[in-house]
Coordinates of C-alpha atoms in Angstrom, one line a residue:
M1 CA -18.3 15.6 4.6
A2 CA -19.5 12.0 4.3
D3 CA -23.0 10.7 5.3
E4 CA -24.3 7.3 6.3
K5 CA -25.0 6.3 2.7
T6 CA -21.5 7.2 1.6
N7 CA -20.0 5.4 4.6
R8 CA -22.0 2.2 3.9
G9 CA -21.1 2.6 0.2
A10 CA -17.4 2.5 1.1
F11 CA -17.9 -1.1 2.3
L12 CA -19.6 -1.9 -1.0
I13 CA -16.7 -0.5 -2.9
Q14 CA -14.4 -2.6 -0.7
Q15 CA -16.5 -5.6 -1.4
Q16 CA -16.1 -5.2 -5.2
Y17 CA -12.4 -4.5 -4.7
C18 CA -12.0 -7.7 -2.6
E19 CA -13.9 -9.8 -5.1
A20 CA -11.7 -8.5 -7.9
N21 CA -8.6 -9.5 -5.9
A22 CA -9.6 -13.0 -4.9
A23 CA -10.5 -12.1 -1.3
P24 CA -13.9 -13.7 -0.8
I25 CA -13.8 -13.6 3.0
Y26 CA -13.3 -9.9 3.2
G27 CA -15.7 -9.4 0.3
R28 CA -18.4 -11.2 2.3
M29 CA -17.6 -9.2 5.5
A30 CA -17.6 -5.9 3.6
G31 CA -21.0 -6.7 2.1
A32 CA -22.3 -7.7 5.5
A33 CA -21.0 -4.6 7.2
A34 CA -22.6 -2.4 4.4
A35 CA -26.0 -4.1 5.0
G36 CA -26.0 -4.7 8.7
L37 CA -24.0 -2.2 10.7
T38 CA -26.1 -0.3 13.2
R39 CA -25.6 2.5 15.7
D40 CA -26.3 0.1 18.6
T41 CA -22.6 0.0 19.4
A42 CA -20.1 2.8 19.8
V43 CA -17.9 1.3 17.0
G44 CA -20.8 1.0 14.6
A45 CA -22.0 4.5 15.3
R46 CA -18.5 5.9 14.7
V47 CA -18.2 4.0 11.4
L48 CA -21.6 5.1 10.2
D49 CA -21.0 8.7 11.2
W50 CA -17.4 8.8 9.8
P51 CA -16.7 12.5 9.0
G52 CA -14.0 12.0 6.3
E53 CA -14.0 10.3 2.9
P54 CA -14.4 6.7 3.9
T55 CA -12.8 5.1 0.8
R56 CA -9.8 7.3 0.8
D57 CA -9.5 6.7 4.6
A58 CA -9.7 2.9 4.1
L59 CA -12.4 2.8 6.7
P60 CA -13.4 -0.8 6.1
L61 CA -9.8 -2.0 6.4
R62 CA -9.3 -0.1 9.6
L63 CA -12.2 -2.0 11.1
F64 CA -11.2 -5.3 9.6
G65 CA -7.6 -4.9 11.0
G66 CA -9.1 -4.7 14.5
F67 CA -11.3 -7.8 13.9
H68 CA -8.3 -9.8 12.6
A69 CA -6.2 -8.8 15.6
L70 CA -8.9 -10.4 17.8
V71 CA -8.8 -13.6 15.7
L72 CA -5.0 -13.8 15.8
R73 CA -4.9 -13.7 19.5
G74 CA -7.7 -16.2 19.9
A75 CA -10.2 -13.8 21.5
D76 CA -13.4 -14.9 19.7
A77 CA -14.1 -18.3 18.2
G78 CA -17.2 -17.1 16.3
L79 CA -15.3 -14.4 14.5
A80 CA -12.5 -16.8 13.8
A81 CA -15.0 -19.0 12.0
V82 CA -15.9 -16.1 9.8
Y83 CA -12.2 -15.4 9.1
A84 CA -11.7 -19.1 8.3
G85 CA -14.4 -18.9 5.6
A86 CA -16.6 -21.4 7.5
V87 CA -19.4 -18.8 7.9
T88 CA -20.7 -17.5 4.5
E89 CA -24.3 -16.5 5.0
Q90 CA -24.7 -12.8 5.3
G91 CA -27.1 -12.8 8.1
A92 CA -24.8 -15.0 10.2
I93 CA -21.9 -12.7 9.5
I94 CA -23.9 -9.6 10.4
A95 CA -24.9 -11.2 13.7
T96 CA -21.3 -12.1 14.5
L97 CA -19.9 -8.7 13.7
E98 CA -22.6 -6.9 15.7
R99 CA -21.9 -9.1 18.7
V100 CA -18.2 -8.6 18.5
L101 CA -18.6 -4.9 18.1
A102 CA -20.6 -4.8 21.4
E103 CA -18.3 -7.2 23.3
Q104 CA -14.9 -5.8 22.1
E105 CA -15.6 -2.1 22.0
A106 CA -12.4 -1.1 23.9
A107 CA -10.2 -3.3 21.7
L108 CA -11.7 -2.2 18.4
L109 CA -12.2 1.6 18.7
P110 CA -8.4 2.4 18.5
W111 CA -8.1 0.6 15.2
L112 CA -10.3 3.4 13.6
D113 CA -7.8 6.1 14.7
G114 CA -5.3 5.6 11.9
P115 CA -5.1 4.1 8.4
P116 CA -3.8 0.6 7.8
Q117 CA 0.0 0.4 7.8
T118 CA 0.7 -2.7 5.8
N119 CA 3.5 -1.8 3.3
E120 CA 3.3 -5.4 2.1
P121 CA 6.7 -6.7 0.9
G122 CA 5.0 -8.2 -2.2
R123 CA 4.5 -4.7 -3.5
S124 CA 8.2 -4.4 -4.0
A125 CA 7.9 -6.6 -7.0
A126 CA 5.6 -4.2 -8.7
L127 CA 7.8 -1.2 -7.8
M128 CA 10.8 -3.1 -9.3
L129 CA 9.2 -2.6 -12.7
G130 CA 9.5 1.1 -12.3
L131 CA 13.1 0.9 -11.0
I132 CA 14.1 -1.3 -13.9
E133 CA 12.6 1.4 -16.3
I134 CA 14.6 4.1 -14.6
A135 CA 17.8 2.1 -14.7
R136 CA 17.2 1.4 -18.4
R137 CA 17.0 5.1 -19.0
Y138 CA 19.8 6.5 -16.9
G139 CA 22.1 3.7 -15.7
P140 CA 22.2 1.1 -12.9
K141 CA 22.8 3.2 -9.8
I142 CA 19.7 4.3 -7.9
E143 CA 19.2 6.2 -4.6
L144 CA 15.7 5.5 -3.2
L145 CA 13.5 7.9 -1.2
E146 CA 10.3 6.2 0.0
I147 CA 7.4 8.2 1.5
G148 CA 4.8 6.4 3.6
S149 CA 7.2 3.7 4.6
S150 CA 5.1 2.6 7.5
A151 CA 7.2 -0.1 9.2
G152 CA 9.8 -0.1 6.5
L153 CA 9.1 -3.4 4.9
N154 CA 9.6 -2.1 1.4
L155 CA 12.8 -0.4 2.5
L156 CA 14.2 -3.9 2.3
I157 CA 13.8 -3.8 -1.5
D158 CA 17.5 -4.0 -2.0
R159 CA 17.7 -7.1 0.1
Y160 CA 14.8 -9.1 -1.3
R161 CA 15.2 -11.6 -4.2
F162 CA 12.7 -11.2 -7.0
D163 CA 11.5 -13.5 -9.8
L164 CA 9.8 -11.2 -12.3
G165 CA 8.5 -13.5 -14.9
G166 CA 11.7 -15.4 -15.0
T167 CA 14.0 -12.4 -14.7
M168 CA 15.9 -12.5 -11.4
Y169 CA 17.0 -9.5 -9.3
G170 CA 18.4 -9.2 -5.8
P171 CA 20.8 -11.2 -3.7
E172 CA 20.6 -14.9 -4.3
D173 CA 21.0 -15.7 -0.5
S174 CA 18.1 -13.4 0.5
P175 CA 15.8 -15.0 3.1
V176 CA 12.8 -13.7 1.2
T177 CA 12.1 -14.4 -2.5
I178 CA 9.1 -12.6 -4.0
T179 CA 7.6 -14.4 -7.0
P180 CA 4.4 -12.8 -8.1
K181 CA 2.2 -14.6 -10.7
W182 CA 3.3 -12.9 -13.9
A183 CA 1.4 -11.9 -17.0
G184 CA 2.8 -10.2 -20.1
P185 CA 6.5 -10.0 -21.1
P186 CA 9.1 -10.8 -18.4
A187 CA 10.8 -7.9 -16.8
Q188 CA 13.8 -6.6 -18.7
G189 CA 17.2 -7.7 -17.4
V190 CA 19.2 -4.5 -17.0
P191 CA 22.0 -3.8 -14.5
L192 CA 20.5 -2.3 -11.4
E193 CA 22.3 -1.3 -8.2
I194 CA 20.3 0.3 -5.3
V195 CA 23.1 2.3 -3.6
S196 CA 20.9 3.6 -0.7
V197 CA 17.4 3.3 0.6
R198 CA 15.8 5.9 3.0
G199 CA 12.2 6.3 4.1
C200 CA 9.8 8.4 6.1
D201 CA 6.4 8.1 7.5
V202 CA 4.2 10.5 9.5
N203 CA 3.8 7.7 12.0
P204 CA 6.6 5.2 11.5
L205 CA 6.3 1.8 13.1
N206 CA 9.2 -0.2 14.6
A207 CA 8.7 -3.6 13.1
T208 CA 11.1 -5.2 15.5
D209 CA 8.7 -4.4 18.4
P210 CA 6.5 -7.6 18.9
A211 CA 3.4 -5.4 19.4
V212 CA 4.0 -3.8 16.1
G213 CA 4.6 -7.1 14.5
A214 CA 1.2 -8.2 15.7
R215 CA -0.3 -5.1 14.3
L216 CA 1.2 -5.7 10.9
A217 CA 0.0 -9.3 11.0
A218 CA -3.6 -8.1 11.7
Y219 CA -3.6 -6.1 8.4
V220 CA -2.8 -9.3 6.4
W221 CA -6.0 -10.4 4.7
P222 CA -7.2 -13.9 5.9
E223 CA -7.2 -15.4 2.4
T224 CA -3.4 -15.1 2.1
P225 CA -1.5 -17.0 4.9
E226 CA 1.6 -16.9 2.7
R227 CA 1.7 -13.2 3.1
L228 CA 1.8 -13.6 6.9
T229 CA 4.8 -15.9 6.5
R230 CA 6.5 -13.3 4.3
V231 CA 5.8 -10.4 6.6
R232 CA 7.2 -12.2 9.5
A233 CA 10.3 -13.1 7.5
A234 CA 10.8 -9.5 6.5
I235 CA 10.5 -8.4 10.1
A236 CA 13.2 -10.9 11.0
M237 CA 15.4 -9.3 8.3
Q238 CA 14.9 -5.9 10.1
V239 CA 15.8 -7.5 13.4
A240 CA 19.1 -8.7 11.8
R241 CA 19.8 -5.3 10.2
G242 CA 17.6 -2.2 10.5
V243 CA 16.4 0.2 8.0
D244 CA 16.8 4.0 7.6
L245 CA 13.3 5.1 8.6
V246 CA 12.4 8.5 10.2
Q247 CA 9.3 10.3 11.4
A248 CA 8.5 13.2 9.1
D249 CA 5.8 14.9 7.0
A250 CA 6.2 13.6 3.5
A251 CA 6.5 17.0 1.8
D252 CA 8.9 18.4 4.4
W253 CA 11.1 15.3 4.0
I254 CA 11.1 15.2 0.2
E255 CA 11.9 18.9 -0.1
A256 CA 14.8 18.4 2.3
R257 CA 16.1 15.3 0.5
L258 CA 15.9 16.9 -2.9
A259 CA 17.9 19.9 -1.6
E260 CA 20.8 17.5 -0.6
P261 CA 23.8 17.1 -2.9
Q262 CA 23.4 14.3 -5.4
A263 CA 26.2 12.0 -6.4
A264 CA 27.2 11.9 -10.0
G265 CA 26.1 8.9 -11.9
V266 CA 23.3 8.1 -9.4
T267 CA 19.6 8.6 -10.1
R268 CA 17.5 9.9 -7.2
V269 CA 14.1 8.2 -7.2
L270 CA 10.9 9.0 -5.2
L271 CA 9.1 5.8 -4.4
H272 CA 5.7 5.0 -2.9
S273 CA 2.9 2.4 -2.9
V274 CA -0.7 2.8 -1.7
V275 CA 0.2 6.0 0.0
W276 CA -1.1 8.9 -2.1
Q277 CA -4.7 8.6 -1.0
Y278 CA -3.7 9.2 2.6
L279 CA -1.8 12.5 1.9
P280 CA -3.7 15.7 2.6
E281 CA -4.0 17.6 -0.7
P282 CA -1.7 20.5 0.4
V283 CA 1.1 17.9 1.2
A284 CA 0.5 16.1 -2.2
E285 CA 0.7 19.4 -4.1
R286 CA 4.0 20.4 -2.4
I287 CA 5.5 17.1 -3.4
R288 CA 4.3 17.6 -7.0
V289 CA 5.9 21.0 -7.1
A290 CA 9.1 19.9 -5.4
M291 CA 9.6 17.1 -7.9
K292 CA 8.8 19.3 -10.9
T293 CA 11.2 21.9 -9.7
A294 CA 13.9 19.3 -9.0
G295 CA 13.2 17.7 -12.4
E296 CA 13.8 21.0 -14.2
R297 CA 17.4 21.1 -12.9
A298 CA 18.1 17.3 -13.4
T299 CA 20.9 16.4 -15.7
A300 CA 22.0 13.2 -17.5
E301 CA 24.7 13.0 -14.8
R302 CA 22.2 13.5 -11.9
P303 CA 18.8 12.3 -13.1
L304 CA 15.6 12.2 -11.1
G305 CA 12.9 9.6 -11.1
W306 CA 9.5 8.9 -9.6
V307 CA 8.0 5.4 -9.3
M308 CA 4.7 4.6 -7.8
M309 CA 2.2 1.7 -7.3
E310 CA -1.1 3.3 -6.5
P311 CA -4.7 2.1 -6.6
D312 CA -7.2 2.9 -9.4
R313 CA -10.2 1.8 -7.4
A314 CA -12.4 2.3 -10.4
L315 CA -10.5 -0.6 -12.1
G316 CA -10.1 -2.6 -8.9
H317 CA -6.3 -2.9 -9.0
Q318 CA -3.0 -1.0 -8.7
V319 CA -1.4 0.9 -11.5
I320 CA 2.5 0.9 -11.8
R321 CA 3.8 4.2 -13.3
A322 CA 7.2 5.9 -13.7
R323 CA 8.3 9.3 -14.8
S324 CA 11.8 10.8 -15.0
W325 CA 14.0 13.8 -15.8
P326 CA 15.8 15.1 -17.8
G327 CA 13.1 14.7 -20.4
D328 CA 9.5 15.7 -20.5
G329 CA 8.7 14.0 -17.1
A330 CA 5.6 12.4 -18.5
W331 CA 4.0 9.5 -16.6
V332 CA 4.5 6.1 -18.3
T333 CA 2.2 3.2 -17.3
L334 CA 4.3 0.0 -17.0
G335 CA 1.6 -2.4 -15.8
T336 CA -0.9 -3.3 -13.1
S337 CA -0.7 -5.3 -9.9
H338 CA -2.7 -7.0 -7.3
A339 CA -3.0 -4.9 -4.2
H340 CA -0.5 -7.1 -2.3
G341 CA 1.7 -8.0 -5.2
A342 CA 0.2 -11.5 -5.7
W343 CA 0.3 -10.9 -9.4
V344 CA 1.8 -8.4 -11.8
D345 CA 0.6 -7.8 -15.3
A346 CA 3.3 -6.1 -17.4
S347 CA 1.2 -6.0 -20.5
G348 CA -0.6 -2.8 -19.6
V349 CA -3.8 -1.5 -18.0
K350 CA -6.8 -3.7 -18.8
G351 CA -9.6 -1.8 -17.1
D352 CA -12.3 -3.6 -19.2
A353 CA -11.3 -6.9 -17.6
L354 CA -12.8 -5.9 -14.3
P355 CA -16.1 -4.5 -13.2
A356 CA -16.0 -0.8 -13.0
V357 CA -16.7 0.7 -9.6
D358 CA -18.7 3.9 -9.5
L359 CA -16.5 6.0 -7.2
P360 CA -17.7 9.1 -5.5
E361 CA -15.7 12.1 -6.8
A362 CA -14.2 12.7 -3.4
A363 CA -12.8 9.1 -3.3
R364 CA -10.9 9.5 -6.6
V365 CA -7.1 9.8 -6.2
S366 CA -4.8 11.6 -8.7
V367 CA -1.1 11.6 -8.4

C-alpha cells in the first residue's frame, strides 16, 4: 500500500521520464505537483492518499489528463499559460495547480478513476519492428490480437503508412503516415500482410463519439501538437470504417482467441503497447501461461508470436521485444522507442544514455 512519500515520488519519476522524452512542460508540472500538492483540496487529498502503486497506475498522467481537458475547452486561462510553456517558475505553477484543483474539483475527480487511454498511433511504428521480425521468421501473413486496445487507434495498424528509416510499409494512399525519427539500421524490407486485426479492452472507448475524441485529445502531451493532429486523423479513419474492438478481460479474451482454429500459413500474434503495467498480476500470469501452452503446440504451418512495446521506466523509454514459436520462445530485444513513437532506435537498448530512475520495487513491470 502506498504512502504520501511514494505518491509524491511518482511525480518525481514522471518528471524524470518527461525530461528524458523531451516533455519539459509536463516535467515542470510533475516537479511542481511533487513539491506542492496539499490536502487542502479533495483532488489533492485523493492523490496524496492514493492506495495503489502510483507509478504503475500512471497517477500523474491521470491528473494531467484532467488538467489538459480543461485547457482544451478553454476553461482556465492561467492553466492554459502553464500548458503553453509561458509559466516556468515552480512556485507559480504550484499556485496555479492548487487554485485549479480547488475551483475545478467536480471536473477533475473523475479523471482519477481510470488509467490514461491513449493508445497513441505513433506506437504502431515501434510495434511494426516486432511484426517485421515475425514475418521474417515465418512468412508474410499475420493475424493480430491486441489487448488493451483502448479506443482502437493501433487497430488501424494495417491501414497506416509507415516510413521506418526509409523502409516503407502500408498502403500508399493512407490518410496517416507515421514517420518516427529513426536511429540505427533501417527496418528490414520483408513481405508482410496483416490479414486480420482484432482487439479487446476492459473498458473500450468508441473513438467516433465526440466526447471520447475529446478525452483522447486530453491525454496528448502539450509539447506535441502534431500528435493531436494525428490522433484526430486516426479517429476520422475509424469514422470512415470501424475496427473490431470488444469489451473483455484480457486473459479471458486471449484464452478464447488462442482456442480458435488457426488458418494454415498465418502467424497468430499477440500485440500490446503500454498495457502490461495496468494488468492485475493474476491476469498477466494467465496470459503468460496461455501463450506458453499455445506456443508448445505451434507448428511451422501455424506459428505463434508475441510482440510488445512496454516501458522500462528505469531507463526512461520503451523497449520493443518479440518472441515466437515454434522455437525456444525466447524474448528478443529489437530496439527502443519514445513513449509516443516520436523516435525509434533500432540499434538496441542503450540504458546508459539516460539517467537511471530508482524505481520502487512495486513499480517495476515484468512481462
